N, CA, C and O atoms as a DFTB+ gen file, in Angstrom:
428 C
 N C O
     1  1     150.982     145.707      91.518
     2  2     151.500     145.045      92.627
     3  2     152.944     145.963      93.126
     4  3     153.507     146.461      92.151
     5  1     153.349     146.141      93.926
     6  2     154.928     147.004      94.567
     7  2     155.676     145.685      95.663
     8  3     154.977     144.997      96.407
     9  1     157.233     145.537      95.551
    10  2     157.672     145.199      96.444
    11  2     158.238     146.287      97.171
    12  3     158.262     147.446      96.756
    13  1     158.838     145.769      98.615
    14  2     158.915     146.364      99.010
    15  2     160.594     145.839      99.975
    16  3     160.782     144.833     100.658
    17  1     161.330     146.718      99.725
    18  2     162.308     145.426     100.038
    19  2     163.224     146.880     101.657
    20  3     163.518     148.062     101.485
    21  1     163.341     146.198     102.707
    22  2     163.646     146.302     103.633
    23  2     164.884     146.115     104.479
    24  3     165.190     145.027     104.968
    25  1     165.448     147.016     104.601
    26  2     167.404     146.158     105.704
    27  2     167.247     146.634     106.464
    28  3     166.924     147.801     106.242
    29  1     167.286     146.408     107.273
    30  2     167.349     147.321     108.631
    31  2     169.258     146.729     109.289
    32  3     169.607     145.558     109.140
    33  1     169.949     147.506     109.778
    34  2     171.230     147.111     110.396
    35  2     170.913     147.892     111.666
    36  3     170.574     149.070     111.780
    37  1     171.201     146.468     113.077
    38  2     171.561     147.094     113.953
    39  2     172.638     147.071     114.152
    40  3     173.610     146.510     113.647
    41  1     172.322     148.276     115.615
    42  2     173.598     148.353     116.521
    43  2     174.337     147.768     116.778
    44  3     173.897     146.760     117.330
    45  1     176.346     147.792     116.637
    46  2     176.433     146.880     117.205
    47  2     176.055     145.741     118.202
    48  3     174.909     146.186     118.258
    49  1     176.022     145.049     118.740
    50  2     175.816     143.847     119.963
    51  2     174.226     144.238     120.645
    52  3     173.791     144.326     121.793
    53  1     173.488     144.459     118.898
    54  2     172.507     144.426     119.035
    55  2     171.232     143.213     118.290
    56  3     170.081     142.817     118.476
    57  1     172.503     143.007     117.295
    58  2     172.164     142.120     116.306
    59  2     170.713     141.118     117.341
    60  3     169.513     141.392     117.364
    61  1     171.518     139.856     118.140
    62  2     170.580     138.982     118.197
    63  2     169.254     139.587     118.917
    64  3     168.156     139.048     118.781
    65  1     169.482     140.896     119.786
    66  2     167.706     141.374     120.987
    67  2     167.346     142.199     119.252
    68  3     166.195     141.942     119.605
    69  1     167.264     142.667     118.285
    70  2     166.917     142.632     116.845
    71  2     166.367     140.952     116.618
    72  3     165.252     140.681     117.063
    73  1     167.112     139.941     115.976
    74  2     166.089     138.751     115.817
    75  2     165.371     138.413     116.168
    76  3     164.441     137.881     115.561
    77  1     165.557     138.668     118.013
    78  2     164.770     137.725     119.101
    79  2     163.530     138.654     118.490
    80  3     162.766     138.073     117.719
    81  1     163.307     139.889     118.748
    82  2     161.839     140.498     118.482
    83  2     161.274     140.405     117.883
    84  3     160.069     140.433     118.133
    85  1     161.911     140.173     116.294
    86  2     161.433     139.460     115.240
    87  2     160.638     137.750     115.035
    88  3     159.746     137.243     114.355
    89  1     161.341     137.455     115.794
    90  2     161.558     136.274     115.880
    91  2     160.086     136.070     116.925
    92  3     159.246     135.234     116.592
    93  1     159.938     136.727     117.905
    94  2     159.283     135.653     119.136
    95  2     157.999     136.943     119.305
    96  3     156.991     136.528     119.878
    97  1     157.951     138.573     118.821
    98  2     157.036     139.232     118.470
    99  2     156.440     139.908     116.873
   100  3     155.245     139.933     116.579
   101  1     157.363     140.332     116.128
   102  2     157.018     141.618     115.356
   103  2     156.722     140.346     113.502
   104  3     156.635     140.404     112.276
   105  1     156.705     139.662     114.366
   106  2     156.425     138.372     112.632
   107  2     155.091     137.981     113.475
   108  3     154.036     137.707     112.903
   109  1     155.210     137.982     114.634
   110  2     153.232     138.092     114.049
   111  2     152.693     138.583     114.329
   112  3     151.574     138.110     114.527
   113  1     152.984     140.326     114.693
   114  2     151.673     141.215     114.590
   115  2     152.509     141.834     113.433
   116  3     152.778     142.984     113.781
   117  1     153.137     141.520     111.971
   118  2     152.967     142.187     111.298
   119  2     151.473     140.890     109.930
   120  3     150.761     141.276     109.003
   121  1     151.653     139.461     110.526
   122  2     150.916     138.532     110.720
   123  2     149.024     138.826     110.783
   124  3     148.216     138.320     110.004
   125  1     148.655     139.900     112.094
   126  2     147.787     140.279     112.227
   127  2     147.303     141.421     111.759
   128  3     146.073     141.463     111.762
   129  1     147.734     142.163     111.443
   130  2     147.941     143.075     110.481
   131  2     148.063     143.275     108.987
   132  3     147.982     144.344     108.383
   133  1     148.267     142.094     108.504
   134  2     147.556     140.981     107.018
   135  2     149.212     141.709     106.255
   136  3     149.288     141.830     105.032
   137  1     149.971     141.975     106.843
   138  2     151.824     141.917     106.027
   139  2     151.954     140.825     104.587
   140  3     152.385     139.697     104.825
   141  1     151.654     141.101     103.409
   142  2     152.183     140.404     102.961
   143  2     153.870     139.910     102.493
   144  3     154.493     140.318     101.513
   145  1     154.354     138.877     103.575
   146  2     155.947     138.967     103.367
   147  2     155.869     137.979     102.716
   148  3     155.066     137.053     102.602
   149  1     156.796     138.265     102.290
   150  2     157.004     137.193     100.986
   151  2     158.547     136.339     101.310
   152  3     158.959     135.320     100.756
   153  1     159.303     137.278     102.565
   154  2     160.459     136.418     102.192
   155  2     161.074     136.832     103.804
   156  3     160.259     137.518     104.421
   157  1     162.080     136.597     104.408
   158  2     163.193     137.258     104.975
   159  2     164.535     136.471     105.499
   160  3     164.831     135.367     105.958
   161  1     165.006     137.397     105.240
   162  2     166.879     136.581     105.079
   163  2     167.461     137.726     106.676
   164  3     166.816     138.441     107.442
   165  1     168.705     137.438     106.592
   166  2     169.472     138.001     107.106
   167  2     171.321     137.450     106.111
   168  3     171.598     136.387     105.556
   169  1     172.316     138.943     106.319
   170  2     173.347     138.446     105.754
   171  2     173.624     137.649     105.532
   172  3     172.677     136.984     105.953
   173  1     174.704     136.541     104.867
   174  2     174.963     135.344     105.251
   175  2     176.362     135.818     106.176
   176  3     176.569     135.085     107.144
   177  1     177.453     137.092     105.960
   178  2     178.561     136.998     106.675
   179  2     178.042     138.262     108.430
   180  3     178.686     138.659     109.400
   181  1     177.148     138.368     108.137
   182  2     176.672     139.900     109.159
   183  2     175.185     139.638     109.687
   184  3     174.235     139.954     108.970
   185  1     175.029     139.183     110.671
   186  2     173.789     138.987     111.794
   187  2     173.072     140.113     111.929
   188  3     171.972     140.165     112.479
   189  1     173.969     141.525     111.183
   190  2     173.563     142.777     111.741
   191  2     172.771     143.167     110.627
   192  3     172.499     144.277     111.083
   193  1     172.260     143.150     109.677
   194  2     172.223     143.375     108.205
   195  2     170.323     141.956     107.928
   196  3     170.041     140.762     107.818
   197  1     169.983     142.676     107.947
   198  2     168.438     141.626     107.966
   199  2     167.488     142.530     107.117
   200  3     167.508     143.758     107.025
   201  1     166.633     141.614     106.505
   202  2     166.300     141.597     105.254
   203  2     165.151     141.420     104.908
   204  3     164.932     140.386     105.539
   205  1     163.623     141.774     104.037
   206  2     162.451     141.362     104.164
   207  2     161.839     142.189     103.301
   208  3     161.624     143.401     103.288
   209  1     161.554     141.111     102.437
   210  2     160.638     141.385     100.872
   211  2     159.104     141.842     100.982
   212  3     158.570     141.208     100.072
   213  1     158.410     142.378     101.424
   214  2     156.618     143.024     101.348
   215  2     155.836     143.305      99.784
   216  3     156.165     143.907      98.762
   217  1     154.865     142.670     100.135
   218  2     153.747     142.978      98.862
   219  2     153.312     144.307      99.158
   220  3     153.012     144.524     100.332
   221  1     153.204     145.351      98.235
   222  2     151.730     145.887      98.409
   223  2     151.040     146.044      97.198
   224  3     151.275     145.338      96.217
   225  1     150.159     146.978      97.221
   226  2     149.385     147.258      95.232
   227  2     150.157     148.228      95.349
   228  3     150.566     148.215      94.188
   229  1     150.738     149.139      95.854
   230  2     151.038     150.540      94.747
   231  2     151.902     150.788      96.455
   232  3     151.649     150.375      97.587
   233  1     153.377     151.986      95.657
   234  2     152.887     153.129      97.486
   235  2     152.845     153.847      98.288
   236  3     153.585     154.327      99.146
   237  1     151.479     153.938      97.816
   238  2     150.860     154.185      98.770
   239  2     149.871     153.736      99.684
   240  3     149.211     154.453     100.436
   241  1     149.808     152.395      99.562
   242  2     149.290     150.948     100.151
   243  2     150.276     151.053     101.836
   244  3     149.971     151.153     103.025
   245  1     151.851     150.935     100.842
   246  2     152.686     150.817     101.867
   247  2     152.559     151.782     103.157
   248  3     152.404     151.655     104.371
   249  1     152.767     153.193     101.870
   250  2     152.574     154.642     103.493
   251  2     151.610     154.226     104.061
   252  3     152.040     153.446     104.911
   253  1     149.863     154.300     104.144
   254  2     149.092     153.755     105.097
   255  2     149.367     152.379     105.906
   256  3     148.928     152.167     107.036
   257  1     150.279     151.340     105.046
   258  2     149.665     150.762     106.014
   259  2     151.361     150.249     107.541
   260  3     151.274     149.772     108.673
   261  1     152.475     150.639     106.794
   262  2     152.944     150.889     108.355
   263  2     152.876     152.683     108.914
   264  3     153.746     153.330     109.496
   265  1     151.950     152.964     108.613
   266  2     151.594     153.989     109.138
   267  2     150.550     153.620     110.335
   268  3     150.530     154.142     111.450
   269  1     149.908     152.859     109.969
   270  2     148.871     152.025     110.660
   271  2     150.097     151.663     111.660
   272  3     150.193     152.280     112.721
   273  1     150.917     150.782     111.354
   274  2     151.740     149.835     111.959
   275  2     152.156     150.825     113.655
   276  3     151.850     150.675     114.838
   277  1     153.029     151.857     112.828
   278  2     153.806     152.712     113.987
   279  2     152.378     153.636     115.210
   280  3     152.355     154.097     116.351
   281  1     151.556     153.495     114.227
   282  2     150.603     153.890     115.754
   283  2     149.856     153.054     116.828
   284  3     149.427     153.430     117.919
   285  1     149.791     151.458     116.080
   286  2     149.331     150.571     116.405
   287  2     149.926     150.810     118.201
   288  3     151.134     150.654     118.376
   289  1     149.097     151.154     119.367
   290  2     149.584     150.787     120.292
   291  2     150.137     149.246     121.277
   292  3     150.771     149.380     122.324
   293  1     149.879     148.295     120.887
   294  2     150.807     146.922     120.232
   295  2     152.640     147.380     120.796
   296  3     153.394     147.403     121.769
   297  1     152.523     147.721     119.104
   298  2     153.892     148.068     118.624
   299  2     154.481     148.621     119.119
   300  3     155.666     148.323     119.264
   301  1     153.848     149.889     119.711
   302  2     154.576     150.951     120.376
   303  2     155.717     150.375     121.440
   304  3     156.937     150.456     121.581
   305  1     153.852     149.331     122.536
   306  2     154.774     149.000     123.425
   307  2     156.067     148.206     123.762
   308  3     157.018     148.490     124.489
   309  1     155.870     147.424     123.213
   310  2     156.969     146.136     122.359
   311  2     158.192     147.114     122.175
   312  3     159.170     147.029     122.918
   313  1     158.100     148.131     121.073
   314  2     159.189     148.421     120.754
   315  2     159.802     149.781     121.626
   316  3     160.779     150.419     121.233
   317  1     159.160     150.049     122.683
   318  2     159.825     150.629     123.769
   319  2     159.939     149.252     124.760
   320  3     161.131     148.973     124.888
   321  1     159.363     148.629     125.246
   322  2     160.154     147.061     126.050
   323  2     161.219     146.532     125.290
   324  3     161.907     145.855     126.054
   325  1     161.556     146.525     124.454
   326  2     162.734     145.784     123.623
   327  2     163.551     146.516     123.145
   328  3     164.488     146.211     122.406
   329  1     163.092     148.063     123.739
   330  2     164.729     149.605     123.356
   331  2     164.756     149.656     124.718
   332  3     165.338     150.708     124.983
   333  1     164.345     148.915     126.078
   334  2     164.818     149.571     127.199
   335  2     166.465     150.259     128.085
   336  3     166.937     151.077     128.875
   337  1     166.729     149.102     127.134
   338  2     168.117     149.309     127.275
   339  2     168.937     150.060     126.036
   340  3     170.168     150.099     126.016
   341  1     167.876     150.810     124.732
   342  2     168.819     151.434     124.099
   343  2     168.059     151.111     122.735
   344  3     167.397     150.112     122.455
   345  1     168.272     151.958     122.156
   346  2     167.581     151.421     120.486
   347  2     168.529     150.352     119.937
   348  3     169.751     150.355     119.793
   349  1     167.690     149.533     119.705
   350  2     168.579     148.007     118.654
   351  2     168.890     148.399     117.004
   352  3     169.643     147.708     116.319
   353  1     168.258     149.495     116.534
   354  2     169.010     149.547     115.172
   355  2     169.688     151.334     114.437
   356  3     169.448     152.541     114.433
   357  1     170.490     150.447     113.997
   358  2     171.616     151.100     113.003
   359  2     170.373     152.342     112.061
   360  3     169.967     153.471     112.335
   361  1     170.140     151.456     110.987
   362  2     169.366     152.205     110.458
   363  2     168.532     151.568     109.685
   364  3     168.448     150.348     109.821
   365  1     167.747     152.230     108.722
   366  2     166.497     151.519     108.061
   367  2     166.514     152.128     106.537
   368  3     165.978     153.217     106.332
   369  1     167.159     151.381     105.444
   370  2     166.389     151.769     104.620
   371  2     165.698     150.817     103.733
   372  3     165.786     149.589     103.724
   373  1     164.900     151.703     102.889
   374  2     163.484     150.692     102.136
   375  2     163.532     151.498     101.217
   376  3     163.788     152.700     101.298
   377  1     163.199     150.653      99.951
   378  2     163.832     150.589      98.432
   379  2     162.031     149.450      97.768
   380  3     161.416     148.424      98.060
   381  1     161.983     150.524      96.852
   382  2     160.364     149.986      96.077
   383  2     160.594     150.226      95.246
   384  3     161.043     151.208      94.656
   385  1     160.028     148.435      94.893
   386  2     160.516     147.226      92.765
   387  2     160.177     147.637      92.727
   388  3     159.993     148.474      93.611
   389  1     159.363     147.582      91.095
   390  2     158.212     146.999      90.190
   391  2     159.071     146.240      88.482
   392  3     159.426     146.647      87.376
   393  1     159.045     145.211      89.118
   394  2     159.319     144.813      87.664
   395  2     158.723     145.783      86.364
   396  3     157.622     146.291      86.154
   397  1     159.791     145.777      85.741
   398  2     159.871     146.445      84.400
   399  2     159.436     145.943      83.085
   400  3     160.202     145.212      82.457
   401  1     158.502     146.201      82.694
   402  2     157.242     146.042      81.160
   403  2     157.967     144.977      81.053
   404  3     157.523     143.901      81.453
   405  1     159.873     145.141      80.200
   406  2     159.768     144.255      78.892
   407  2     159.713     142.476      79.544
   408  3     159.378     141.494      78.881
   409  1     160.267     142.489      81.398
   410  2     160.352     141.300      81.952
   411  2     158.996     140.669      81.779
   412  3     158.770     139.582      81.247
   413  1     157.896     141.726      82.442
   414  2     156.486     140.708      82.275
   415  2     155.602     140.968      80.868
   416  3     154.429     140.660      80.657
   417  1     156.433     141.551      80.093
   418  2     156.482     141.530      78.610
   419  2     156.815     139.339      77.934
   420  3     156.539     138.832      76.846
   421  1     157.375     138.788      79.019
   422  2     158.697     137.964      78.710
   423  2     157.614     136.396      78.945
   424  3     157.828     135.273      78.489
   425  1     155.801     137.134      80.299
   426  2     155.665     136.220      80.861
   427  2     155.941     134.610      81.013
   428  3     155.487     133.995      81.978
């Protein structure tokens, strides 16, 4: 199993719109898709920075998941509707994480 840490940085003045999109619709859609969401946060001093952690069997499974999600008509419609006044996101950073053997061995 791997974990994927995703960081979203909202464009200036669009953070609350991005939070609202996650809260009102995106998280429910993640659930419908079966995303194994492990946690969801924003930086204490910067609501523009949203982080979440999700689990996948491996990087290939994550790639398949995100490709299917981005192609889903419900996501496409939601994204278009929520970005009618312009994009919400400045950048997304995705980092895949795995536990080192020396930590797993400590059990």
